[in-house]
Short mmCIF file of C-alpha atoms in Angstrom, two decimals:
data_model
loop_
_atom_site.label_atom_id
_atom_site.label_comp_id
_atom_site.label_asym_id
_atom_site.label_seq_id
_atom_site.Cartn_x
_atom_site.Cartn_y
_atom_site.Cartn_z
CA UNK A 1 0.07 0.08 -0.17
CA UNK A 2 1.36 3.53 -0.91
CA UNK A 3 0.57 6.28 1.54
CA UNK A 4 0.48 9.87 0.76
CA UNK A 5 0.96 10.66 4.34
CA UNK A 6 2.70 8.35 7.04
CA UNK A 7 3.45 9.64 10.40
CA UNK A 8 5.11 7.54 13.26
CA UNK A 9 4.86 8.27 16.82
CA UNK A 10 4.80 11.95 16.02
CA UNK A 11 5.45 14.14 19.18
CA UNK A 12 5.51 17.75 19.66
CA UNK A 13 6.58 19.35 23.02
CA UNK A 14 7.04 23.02 23.36
CA UNK A 15 7.42 25.38 26.47
CA UNK A 16 4.79 27.87 26.70
CA UNK A 17 4.05 30.61 29.04
CA UNK A 18 2.51 28.37 31.57
CA UNK A 19 5.32 25.73 31.29
CA UNK A 20 6.01 22.64 29.20
CA UNK A 21 2.98 21.77 26.72
CA UNK A 22 2.55 18.34 25.35
CA UNK A 23 0.65 19.24 22.27
CA UNK A 24 0.94 15.77 20.41
CA UNK A 25 1.85 12.83 22.13
CA UNK A 26 2.55 10.05 19.73
CA UNK A 27 0.55 10.05 16.66
CA UNK A 28 0.44 7.41 14.01
CA UNK A 29 -1.13 8.44 10.63
CA UNK A 30 -1.40 6.39 7.32
CA UNK A 31 -3.37 8.17 4.70
CA UNK A 32 -3.95 6.69 1.48
CA UNK A 33 -3.07 8.20 -2.00
CA UNK A 34 -6.31 10.11 -3.42
CA UNK A 35 -8.44 9.75 -0.33
CA UNK A 36 -9.86 12.64 1.77
CA UNK A 37 -8.71 11.97 5.17
CA UNK A 38 -10.53 13.66 7.89
CA UNK A 39 -8.86 14.66 11.11
CA UNK A 40 -11.21 15.60 13.97
CA UNK A 41 -10.72 16.84 17.63
CA UNK A 42 -11.99 19.30 20.13
CA UNK A 43 -10.26 22.74 20.57
CA UNK A 44 -6.52 22.24 21.62
CA UNK A 45 -6.61 18.61 20.86
CA UNK A 46 -3.50 18.66 18.46
CA UNK A 47 -4.97 18.91 14.97
CA UNK A 48 -3.17 22.26 14.08
CA UNK A 49 0.04 21.22 15.63
CA UNK A 50 -0.06 17.86 13.69
CA UNK A 51 -0.74 19.85 10.35
CA UNK A 52 1.95 22.28 11.12
CA UNK A 53 4.42 19.55 11.68
CA UNK A 54 3.40 17.61 8.62
CA UNK A 55 3.69 20.66 6.38
CA UNK A 56 7.18 21.78 7.53
CA UNK A 57 5.89 24.87 9.53
CA UNK A 58 6.75 23.37 12.84
CA UNK A 59 9.57 21.15 14.04
CA UNK A 60 8.84 17.63 15.08
CA UNK A 61 10.07 16.90 18.64
CA UNK A 62 10.30 13.05 18.11
CA UNK A 63 8.99 10.60 15.59
CA UNK A 64 8.99 10.78 11.66
CA UNK A 65 6.71 12.04 8.93
CA UNK A 66 6.87 11.32 5.22
CA UNK A 67 4.47 13.38 2.85
CA UNK A 68 4.04 12.34 -0.73
CA UNK A 69 7.12 9.96 -0.05
CA UNK A 70 9.32 12.75 1.25
CA UNK A 71 10.60 12.79 4.89
CA UNK A 72 9.57 16.25 5.92
CA UNK A 73 12.46 16.71 8.30
CA UNK A 74 15.17 15.39 6.25
CA UNK A 75 14.08 17.34 3.07
CA UNK A 76 11.58 20.02 3.77
CA UNK A 77 12.24 21.64 0.61
CA UNK A 78 11.39 18.77 -1.67
CA UNK A 79 8.19 18.04 0.73
CA UNK A 80 7.06 21.84 0.28
CA UNK A 81 7.08 20.96 -3.45
CA UNK A 82 4.62 18.32 -3.18
CA UNK A 83 2.22 19.81 -0.72
CA UNK A 84 -0.45 22.44 -0.58
CA UNK A 85 -1.44 24.21 2.56
CA UNK A 86 -4.41 26.29 3.40
CA UNK A 87 -4.27 27.03 7.15
CA UNK A 88 -6.89 28.09 9.65
CA UNK A 89 -6.61 31.81 9.01
CA UNK A 90 -6.82 32.06 5.13
CA UNK A 91 -3.18 33.40 4.48
CA UNK A 92 -3.59 36.08 2.24
CA UNK A 93 -1.92 39.56 1.42
CA UNK A 94 -4.88 41.72 1.30
CA UNK A 95 -3.10 44.61 -0.34
CA UNK A 96 -2.89 42.56 -3.64
CA UNK A 97 -5.55 41.41 -6.03
CA UNK A 98 -6.62 37.83 -6.15
CA UNK A 99 -4.95 37.46 -9.45
CA UNK A 100 -1.65 38.94 -8.27
CA UNK A 101 -1.58 36.87 -5.23
CA UNK A 102 -2.18 33.36 -7.27
CA UNK A 103 0.39 34.62 -9.94
CA UNK A 104 2.94 35.44 -7.08
CA UNK A 105 2.37 31.93 -5.52
CA UNK A 106 2.85 30.28 -8.84
CA UNK A 107 6.16 32.31 -9.31
CA UNK A 108 7.51 31.21 -5.90
CA UNK A 109 6.60 27.42 -7.08
CA UNK A 110 8.89 28.02 -10.13
CA UNK A 111 6.48 28.87 -12.66
CA UNK A 112 7.17 31.34 -15.50
CA UNK A 113 5.40 34.51 -15.59
CA UNK A 114 3.22 33.18 -18.32
CA UNK A 115 2.69 29.75 -16.81
CA UNK A 116 1.80 31.58 -13.62
CA UNK A 117 -0.81 33.68 -15.43
CA UNK A 118 -2.40 30.93 -17.19
CA UNK A 119 -2.57 28.68 -14.09
CA UNK A 120 -3.97 31.63 -12.10
CA UNK A 121 -6.77 32.21 -14.70
CA UNK A 122 -7.65 28.38 -14.44
CA UNK A 123 -7.62 28.25 -10.74
CA UNK A 124 -9.58 31.45 -10.31
CA UNK A 125 -12.16 30.04 -12.61
CA UNK A 126 -12.17 26.71 -10.49
CA UNK A 127 -13.02 28.63 -7.46
CA UNK A 128 -15.59 30.88 -9.20
CA UNK A 129 -13.44 34.05 -8.59
CA UNK A 130 -12.68 34.86 -12.06
CA UNK A 131 -15.25 37.77 -11.96
CA UNK A 132 -13.58 39.37 -8.89
CA UNK A 133 -9.76 38.31 -9.75
CA UNK A 134 -8.64 42.05 -10.32
CA UNK A 135 -10.09 43.42 -7.20
CA UNK A 136 -8.11 43.84 -3.99
CA UNK A 137 -8.43 41.09 -1.39
CA UNK A 138 -9.30 43.46 1.26
CA UNK A 139 -12.77 43.71 -0.22
CA UNK A 140 -13.33 39.98 -0.38
CA UNK A 141 -15.87 38.14 1.77
CA UNK A 142 -14.91 35.38 4.11
CA UNK A 143 -16.03 32.87 1.48
CA UNK A 144 -14.17 34.46 -1.11
CA UNK A 145 -10.93 34.65 0.90
CA UNK A 146 -11.24 30.89 1.74
CA UNK A 147 -11.72 29.99 -1.97
CA UNK A 148 -8.81 32.22 -2.96
CA UNK A 149 -6.60 30.44 -0.24
CA UNK A 150 -7.65 27.12 -1.70
CA UNK A 151 -6.67 28.39 -5.21
CA UNK A 152 -3.30 29.59 -4.24
CA UNK A 153 -2.47 26.13 -2.39
CA UNK A 154 -3.28 24.42 -5.51
CA UNK A 155 -1.13 26.43 -7.76
CA UNK A 156 1.69 23.94 -8.24
CA UNK A 157 -0.75 20.86 -8.47
CA UNK A 158 0.32 19.44 -5.26
CA UNK A 159 -0.04 15.81 -4.43
CA UNK A 160 -1.33 16.24 -1.14
CA UNK A 161 -3.54 19.27 0.06
CA UNK A 162 -3.84 20.13 3.93
CA UNK A 163 -6.75 22.11 4.78
CA UNK A 164 -7.10 23.22 8.53
CA UNK A 165 -10.49 23.96 9.17
CA UNK A 166 -11.33 25.50 5.81
CA UNK A 167 -14.95 26.32 6.44
CA UNK A 168 -14.57 27.80 10.04
CA UNK A 169 -16.48 30.96 10.24
CA UNK A 170 -18.22 30.65 6.89
CA UNK A 171 -21.87 30.99 6.11
CA UNK A 172 -23.74 27.77 5.19
CA UNK A 173 -23.67 28.64 1.33
CA UNK A 174 -20.09 29.46 1.21
CA UNK A 175 -19.30 26.19 3.25
CA UNK A 176 -21.25 24.22 0.59
CA UNK A 177 -19.34 25.85 -2.19
CA UNK A 178 -15.92 25.01 -0.51
CA UNK A 179 -17.13 21.33 -0.10
CA UNK A 180 -17.90 21.20 -3.99
CA UNK A 181 -14.38 22.52 -4.65
CA UNK A 182 -12.79 20.02 -2.41
CA UNK A 183 -14.65 17.01 -3.95
CA UNK A 184 -13.82 18.47 -7.52
CA UNK A 185 -10.02 18.69 -6.38
CA UNK A 186 -10.07 15.16 -4.98
CA UNK A 187 -11.69 13.86 -8.22
CA UNK A 188 -8.44 15.19 -9.82
CA UNK A 189 -6.59 12.83 -7.85
CA UNK A 190 -5.24 14.98 -5.01
CA UNK A 191 -5.17 13.47 -1.75
CA UNK A 192 -6.84 15.87 1.10
CA UNK A 193 -5.92 16.06 4.63
CA UNK A 194 -8.78 17.91 6.15
CA UNK A 195 -9.08 19.02 9.89
CA UNK A 196 -12.52 20.13 10.79
CA UNK A 197 -14.74 20.66 13.86
CA UNK A 198 -17.89 20.32 11.75
CA UNK A 199 -18.69 16.55 12.06
CA UNK A 200 -21.41 16.78 9.31
CA UNK A 201 -18.69 18.07 7.03
CA UNK A 202 -16.34 15.05 7.89
CA UNK A 203 -19.24 12.57 7.40
CA UNK A 204 -20.00 14.33 4.06
CA UNK A 205 -16.44 14.56 2.68
CA UNK A 206 -14.21 12.02 4.15
CA UNK A 207 -13.63 8.46 3.36
CA UNK A 208 -11.69 7.67 6.57
CA UNK A 209 -11.01 9.75 9.52
CA UNK A 210 -9.08 9.93 12.82
CA UNK A 211 -10.28 11.55 16.02
CA UNK A 212 -7.42 13.18 18.10
CA UNK A 213 -7.82 14.11 21.87
CA UNK A 214 -5.43 15.46 24.22
CA UNK A 215 -2.69 14.81 21.58
CA UNK A 216 -3.63 11.20 20.85
CA UNK A 217 -5.53 9.39 18.25
CA UNK A 218 -8.46 8.08 19.97
CA UNK A 219 -10.37 6.59 17.03
CA UNK A 220 -9.74 5.88 13.29
CA UNK A 221 -11.78 4.25 10.40
CA UNK A 222 -14.31 5.11 7.85
CA UNK A 223 -17.43 6.95 9.19
CA UNK A 224 -19.55 4.03 8.81
CA UNK A 225 -17.22 1.76 10.47
CA UNK A 226 -16.95 4.01 13.47
CA UNK A 227 -20.69 4.11 13.74
CA UNK A 228 -21.04 0.55 13.40
CA UNK A 229 -18.40 -0.07 16.14
CA UNK A 230 -20.10 2.11 18.58
CA UNK A 231 -23.53 0.79 17.68
CA UNK A 232 -22.22 -2.76 18.27
CA UNK A 233 -20.18 -2.02 21.58
CA UNK A 234 -22.95 0.03 23.18
CA UNK A 235 -25.72 -2.47 21.85
CA UNK A 236 -27.57 0.66 20.36
CA UNK A 237 -30.76 -0.04 18.56
CA UNK A 238 -30.33 3.02 16.44
CA UNK A 239 -27.76 4.04 13.97
CA UNK A 240 -25.38 6.43 15.99
CA UNK A 241 -24.40 9.66 14.46
CA UNK A 242 -20.70 10.78 13.97
CA UNK A 243 -21.54 13.10 16.98
CA UNK A 244 -21.95 10.19 19.07
CA UNK A 245 -18.84 8.67 17.96
CA UNK A 246 -16.90 11.73 18.52
CA UNK A 247 -18.51 12.30 21.94
CA UNK A 248 -17.64 8.81 22.94
CA UNK A 249 -14.16 8.78 21.72
CA UNK A 250 -13.19 12.03 23.33
CA UNK A 251 -15.05 11.13 26.57
CA UNK A 252 -17.32 14.07 26.55
CA UNK A 253 -20.88 14.55 27.01
CA UNK A 254 -23.12 16.78 25.13
CA UNK A 255 -23.00 19.49 27.70
CA UNK A 256 -19.23 19.26 28.09
CA UNK A 257 -19.05 19.60 24.40
CA UNK A 258 -21.27 22.53 23.98
CA UNK A 259 -19.09 25.31 22.48
CA UNK A 260 -16.29 22.97 21.45
CA UNK A 261 -17.77 21.11 18.53
CA UNK A 262 -20.38 22.54 16.26
CA UNK A 263 -22.53 20.89 13.62
CA UNK A 264 -23.86 22.17 10.46
CA UNK A 265 -26.25 20.39 8.55
CA UNK A 266 -26.20 20.77 4.56
CA UNK B 1 17.02 34.35 -7.91
CA UNK B 2 13.52 34.81 -9.54
CA UNK B 3 12.17 34.17 -6.17
CA UNK B 4 13.98 37.06 -4.71
CA UNK B 5 12.67 39.13 -7.51
CA UNK B 6 9.17 38.16 -7.08
CA UNK B 7 9.31 38.96 -3.35
CA UNK B 8 10.97 42.38 -3.79
CA UNK B 9 8.45 43.26 -6.36
CA UNK B 10 5.66 42.33 -3.98
CA UNK B 11 7.13 44.42 -1.45
CA UNK B 12 7.34 47.53 -3.66
CA UNK B 13 3.76 47.13 -4.72
CA UNK B 14 2.76 47.03 -1.06
CA UNK B 15 4.51 50.27 -0.19
CA UNK B 16 3.05 51.91 -3.20
CA UNK B 17 -0.27 50.90 -2.39
CA UNK B 18 -0.08 52.44 1.22
CA UNK B 19 1.01 55.93 0.47
CA UNK B 20 -0.31 57.06 3.73
CA UNK B 21 2.60 55.18 5.28
CA UNK B 22 5.00 56.97 3.00
CA UNK B 23 3.82 60.48 3.93
CA UNK B 24 5.33 60.46 7.69
CA UNK B 25 8.51 59.20 6.57
CA UNK B 26 9.24 62.27 4.51
CA UNK B 27 7.17 64.66 6.63
CA UNK B 28 8.51 64.08 10.05
CA UNK B 29 12.34 64.22 9.22
CA UNK B 30 11.69 67.41 7.09
CA UNK B 31 9.81 68.83 10.25
CA UNK B 32 12.92 68.09 12.40
CA UNK B 33 15.26 69.55 10.02
CA UNK B 34 13.35 73.00 9.75
CA UNK B 35 12.90 72.96 13.56
CA UNK B 36 16.59 72.01 14.29
CA UNK B 37 17.69 74.67 11.95
CA UNK B 38 15.30 77.21 13.04
CA UNK B 39 16.72 76.84 16.73
CA UNK B 40 20.42 76.59 15.98
CA UNK B 41 20.94 78.22 12.75
CA UNK B 42 21.67 81.85 14.28
CA UNK B 43 24.16 80.12 16.62
CA UNK B 44 26.32 78.97 13.70
CA UNK B 45 26.50 81.38 10.96
CA UNK B 46 27.97 79.99 7.89
CA UNK B 47 30.66 82.90 7.70
CA UNK B 48 32.01 82.47 10.95
CA UNK B 49 31.39 78.59 11.60
CA UNK B 50 34.42 76.36 10.40
CA UNK B 51 32.72 72.97 10.62
CA UNK B 52 30.19 74.16 8.23
CA UNK B 53 32.69 74.42 5.29
CA UNK B 54 30.99 77.40 3.96
CA UNK B 55 27.46 75.97 3.79
CA UNK B 56 24.34 76.98 6.07
CA UNK B 57 23.43 74.80 9.07
CA UNK B 58 20.61 73.09 7.22
CA UNK B 59 23.46 71.36 5.27
CA UNK B 60 24.98 70.12 8.66
CA UNK B 61 21.45 68.76 9.88
CA UNK B 62 20.59 67.06 6.40
CA UNK B 63 22.13 63.80 7.36
CA UNK B 64 20.24 63.61 10.48
CA UNK B 65 17.05 64.18 8.59
CA UNK B 66 18.12 61.41 6.29
CA UNK B 67 18.90 59.00 8.87
CA UNK B 68 15.52 59.73 10.61
CA UNK B 69 13.71 59.08 7.25
CA UNK B 70 15.72 55.53 6.71
CA UNK B 71 14.72 54.69 10.42
CA UNK B 72 11.05 54.02 10.34
CA UNK B 73 11.30 50.25 9.74
CA UNK B 74 7.87 50.02 7.96
CA UNK B 75 8.97 46.73 6.39
CA UNK B 76 9.01 45.14 9.77
CA UNK B 77 5.37 46.39 10.60
CA UNK B 78 4.31 44.78 7.18
CA UNK B 79 5.96 41.61 8.24
CA UNK B 80 3.92 41.55 11.51
CA UNK B 81 0.85 41.97 9.43
CA UNK B 82 1.96 38.98 7.46
CA UNK B 83 2.56 37.04 10.50
CA UNK B 84 -0.76 37.93 12.12
CA UNK B 85 -2.56 37.42 9.14
CA UNK B 86 -1.26 33.97 8.31
CA UNK B 87 0.60 35.03 4.93
CA UNK B 88 3.77 34.59 6.58
CA UNK B 89 3.29 30.72 7.02
CA UNK B 90 2.08 30.54 3.31
CA UNK B 91 5.60 31.81 2.50
CA UNK B 92 7.19 29.60 4.75
CA UNK B 93 5.31 26.53 3.41
CA UNK B 94 6.61 27.52 -0.11
CA UNK B 95 9.95 26.11 -1.46
CA UNK B 96 11.92 29.22 -1.34
CA UNK B 97 15.07 30.20 0.59
CA UNK B 98 14.38 31.75 4.00
CA UNK B 99 16.89 34.42 2.93
CA UNK B 100 14.44 35.34 -0.02
CA UNK B 101 11.69 36.06 2.76
CA UNK B 102 14.30 38.46 4.46
CA UNK B 103 15.70 39.95 1.64
CA UNK B 104 12.50 40.50 -0.31
CA UNK B 105 11.52 43.11 2.27
CA UNK B 106 14.96 44.53 2.99
CA UNK B 107 15.57 45.09 -0.72
CA UNK B 108 12.38 46.86 -1.21
CA UNK B 109 13.05 48.94 2.04
CA UNK B 110 16.37 49.95 0.60
CA UNK B 111 14.84 51.07 -2.80
CA UNK B 112 12.11 52.86 -0.93
CA UNK B 113 14.72 54.70 1.37
CA UNK B 114 16.75 55.67 -1.61
CA UNK B 115 13.84 57.23 -3.33
CA UNK B 116 12.59 59.05 -0.05
CA UNK B 117 16.04 60.20 0.33
CA UNK B 118 16.80 61.58 -3.12
CA UNK B 119 13.24 63.69 -2.81
CA UNK B 120 14.56 65.03 0.56
CA UNK B 121 17.79 66.13 -1.21
CA UNK B 122 15.96 67.57 -3.87
CA UNK B 123 13.77 69.46 -1.58
CA UNK B 124 16.87 70.60 0.43
CA UNK B 125 18.72 71.99 -2.79
CA UNK B 126 16.70 75.36 -3.17
CA UNK B 127 17.48 76.21 0.31
CA UNK B 128 21.22 76.49 -0.42
CA UNK B 129 22.26 73.08 0.55
CA UNK B 130 24.59 71.48 -2.05
CA UNK B 131 26.29 68.10 -1.97
CA UNK B 132 30.02 69.24 -1.94
CA UNK B 133 31.22 65.89 -3.01
CA UNK B 134 29.60 65.88 -6.21
CA UNK B 135 27.59 63.44 -8.34
CA UNK B 136 29.27 60.44 -6.89
CA UNK B 137 29.04 61.75 -3.48
CA UNK B 138 25.45 62.26 -3.99
CA UNK B 139 25.17 58.70 -5.03
CA UNK B 140 27.05 57.47 -2.03
CA UNK B 141 25.02 59.62 0.44
CA UNK B 142 21.87 57.96 -1.16
CA UNK B 143 23.47 54.60 -0.92
CA UNK B 144 24.53 55.04 2.64
CA UNK B 145 20.91 56.11 3.63
CA UNK B 146 19.45 53.19 1.66
CA UNK B 147 21.86 50.65 3.38
CA UNK B 148 21.08 52.12 6.91
CA UNK B 149 17.50 51.49 6.06
CA UNK B 150 18.29 47.91 5.67
CA UNK B 151 20.15 47.60 8.87
CA UNK B 152 17.33 49.34 10.97
CA UNK B 153 14.57 47.38 9.22
CA UNK B 154 16.60 44.37 9.73
CA UNK B 155 16.77 44.84 13.59
CA UNK B 156 12.87 45.58 13.37
CA UNK B 157 12.29 42.61 11.49
CA UNK B 158 14.20 40.82 13.99
CA UNK B 159 12.00 42.09 16.89
CA UNK B 160 8.84 41.33 14.75
CA UNK B 161 9.97 37.53 14.39
CA UNK B 162 10.81 37.15 17.91
CA UNK B 163 7.65 38.90 19.51
CA UNK B 164 5.06 38.44 16.40
CA UNK B 165 3.50 41.63 18.07
CA UNK B 166 2.84 44.77 16.27
CA UNK B 167 2.95 46.79 19.50
CA UNK B 168 6.39 45.37 20.66
CA UNK B 169 7.80 45.89 16.97
CA UNK B 170 6.48 49.36 16.88
CA UNK B 171 7.85 50.28 20.35
CA UNK B 172 11.36 48.78 19.48
CA UNK B 173 11.54 51.45 16.75
CA UNK B 174 11.81 54.09 19.33
CA UNK B 175 15.31 52.91 20.15
CA UNK B 176 16.48 54.97 17.08
CA UNK B 177 15.80 58.25 19.24
CA UNK B 178 18.79 57.66 21.63
CA UNK B 179 20.75 56.30 18.91
CA UNK B 180 20.24 59.33 16.84
CA UNK B 181 20.74 61.90 19.81
CA UNK B 182 23.71 60.27 21.23
CA UNK B 183 25.66 61.38 18.19
CA UNK B 184 27.26 64.73 17.09
CA UNK B 185 23.82 65.63 15.89
CA UNK B 186 24.12 69.42 16.56
CA UNK B 187 27.81 70.04 16.41
CA UNK B 188 30.89 67.99 15.50
CA UNK B 189 32.21 65.38 18.05
CA UNK B 190 35.11 67.53 19.19
CA UNK B 191 32.67 70.08 20.37
CA UNK B 192 30.71 67.78 22.45
CA UNK B 193 30.93 67.72 26.23
CA UNK B 194 33.31 64.85 27.43
CA UNK B 195 30.57 62.27 28.48
CA UNK B 196 28.51 63.16 25.10
CA UNK B 197 31.63 62.75 23.29
CA UNK B 198 32.44 59.17 24.84
CA UNK B 199 28.84 58.32 24.19
CA UNK B 200 28.85 59.41 20.57
CA UNK B 201 32.26 57.56 19.98
CA UNK B 202 30.85 54.22 21.18
CA UNK B 203 27.51 54.72 19.08
CA UNK B 204 27.82 53.32 15.51
CA UNK B 205 25.27 55.55 14.22
CA UNK B 206 27.85 58.48 14.78
CA UNK B 207 30.08 56.97 12.01
CA UNK B 208 27.36 56.68 9.53
CA UNK B 209 26.25 60.35 10.12
CA UNK B 210 29.83 61.53 9.99
CA UNK B 211 30.40 59.76 6.80
CA UNK B 212 27.18 61.35 5.39
CA UNK B 213 28.07 64.73 6.66
CA UNK B 214 31.43 64.58 4.96
CA UNK B 215 29.68 63.95 1.64
CA UNK B 216 27.58 67.05 2.12
CA UNK B 217 29.90 69.26 3.44
CA UNK B 218 33.38 68.20 1.89
CA UNK B 219 35.03 66.54 -1.26
CA UNK B 220 35.11 62.91 -1.01
CA UNK B 221 36.82 62.12 2.15
CA UNK B 222 37.33 58.29 1.86
CA UNK B 223 38.17 57.47 5.56
CA UNK B 224 34.88 59.04 7.00
CA UNK B 225 32.98 57.43 4.06
CA UNK B 226 34.58 54.16 4.53
CA UNK B 227 33.87 54.05 8.32
CA UNK B 228 30.38 54.75 7.40
CA UNK B 229 29.98 51.93 5.02
CA UNK B 230 31.93 49.60 7.34
CA UNK B 231 29.29 50.05 10.11
CA UNK B 232 26.40 49.52 7.76
CA UNK B 233 28.10 46.50 6.16
CA UNK B 234 28.75 45.06 9.69
CA UNK B 235 25.55 45.79 11.17
CA UNK B 236 23.66 44.65 8.12
CA UNK B 237 25.63 41.43 7.98
CA UNK B 238 24.53 40.56 11.51
CA UNK B 239 20.79 41.74 11.09
CA UNK B 240 20.50 39.58 8.01
CA UNK B 241 22.10 36.64 9.69
CA UNK B 242 20.05 36.76 12.97
CA UNK B 243 16.86 37.35 10.85
CA UNK B 244 17.36 34.36 8.70
CA UNK B 245 18.12 32.16 11.72
CA UNK B 246 15.32 33.44 13.37
CA UNK B 247 13.11 32.27 10.33
CA UNK B 248 14.73 28.99 10.32
CA UNK B 249 13.94 28.58 13.99
CA UNK B 250 10.42 29.99 13.81
CA UNK B 251 7.89 27.37 15.02
#
């Protein structure tokens, strides 16, 4: 089996103002090529830290990770060429136009000016921003910024796309648009690693998922496997939801989870 | 190399699109120039003040104004915006040399400061100031101003990378005031009181100011010019080195 992402005993410790923090405590991941893999967890569980380690943005305390066959610690430069990243904050330069930003991103990945301009045209059409491409990003809505961030992450046709809570803060219509883009991108063969707090999103988009809590993976499988497993173990008469799976895996009750996990129905 | 050019172009575009940030970098140094000259010009008439070399007191003060104009460090404030907005991570996730992220902004800052310095000298010319060292001296004056801008912005970038805070970066910029005032700002070094002379001698900015002043007031005096460039070269190398190291260790 070829994996797009392989992580072995990934650990991240750092010293914060309140002392030593064990953000990730030994995560193993095996994400297959071409799948949409969901990475769920409550706030502070270690999702973003894991993504930042896998995308070369954060050093790894111990353990190892390979993305698209490249060891991210040994050869971060090669790894960066093969991954696309859209983090929790849409990382955009608001003084530029959408087109300028995507072209600049293309140039940073080695495209010629003509190639970058052509790629920008294609991507801006893909994310339905071609009509607003020459406006400054400062005037874009939250949804438009997310879609532009997505476009700029795809400029070099990455093998693996990391999306850290790409729909957080979006209205339901914008969220559905991003879901459509993700499906389209995945149909073109790109592996997608998606962190989200929206369980419905994971259920809709992900072929397999892992749930992380307090820096450790506490459940992993397809959404239906995880639900079936819970139903069998608890002897439930009705099919549980992914919410039930999440709450059981993280040891939370609905009351405790209020405010930590939100759900949006399509 | 293309990646450096692309990032320099981006930083220049950014500066041009925020003209409101450019205005104070010209207005405030000119304001200080006018005020300082207004306060002290009567004390130092050009006819009886040997250190003015036949020019008026404004010529003596011009280097201070140029140094101040090059010490706003706006590149670092844009960097904090990038950090806070997430674009800095986007750049770090791209397959580009870490030095390109540092140099992209610093090179743009140098070009911007050179342009501002040219404007300031052109504004000063009708008021009787001339660049005594000629066209080559004028070029060296602009170059020294621009390279000082790189040093100071490099320092501010370092603060930005360490603190990731706009407030801390902004406050760090105030360090320029003691650096500027512990210099032979109003009179040459030999005329300072002994404690001030000692302080000015240990202040590296003194040598940049004296280098610039020699270009304005005298013919090409290579030892003074050389000391000025040596200070910016040494300080610049340190700032770039620390900034690149800071980006490499940025978690």
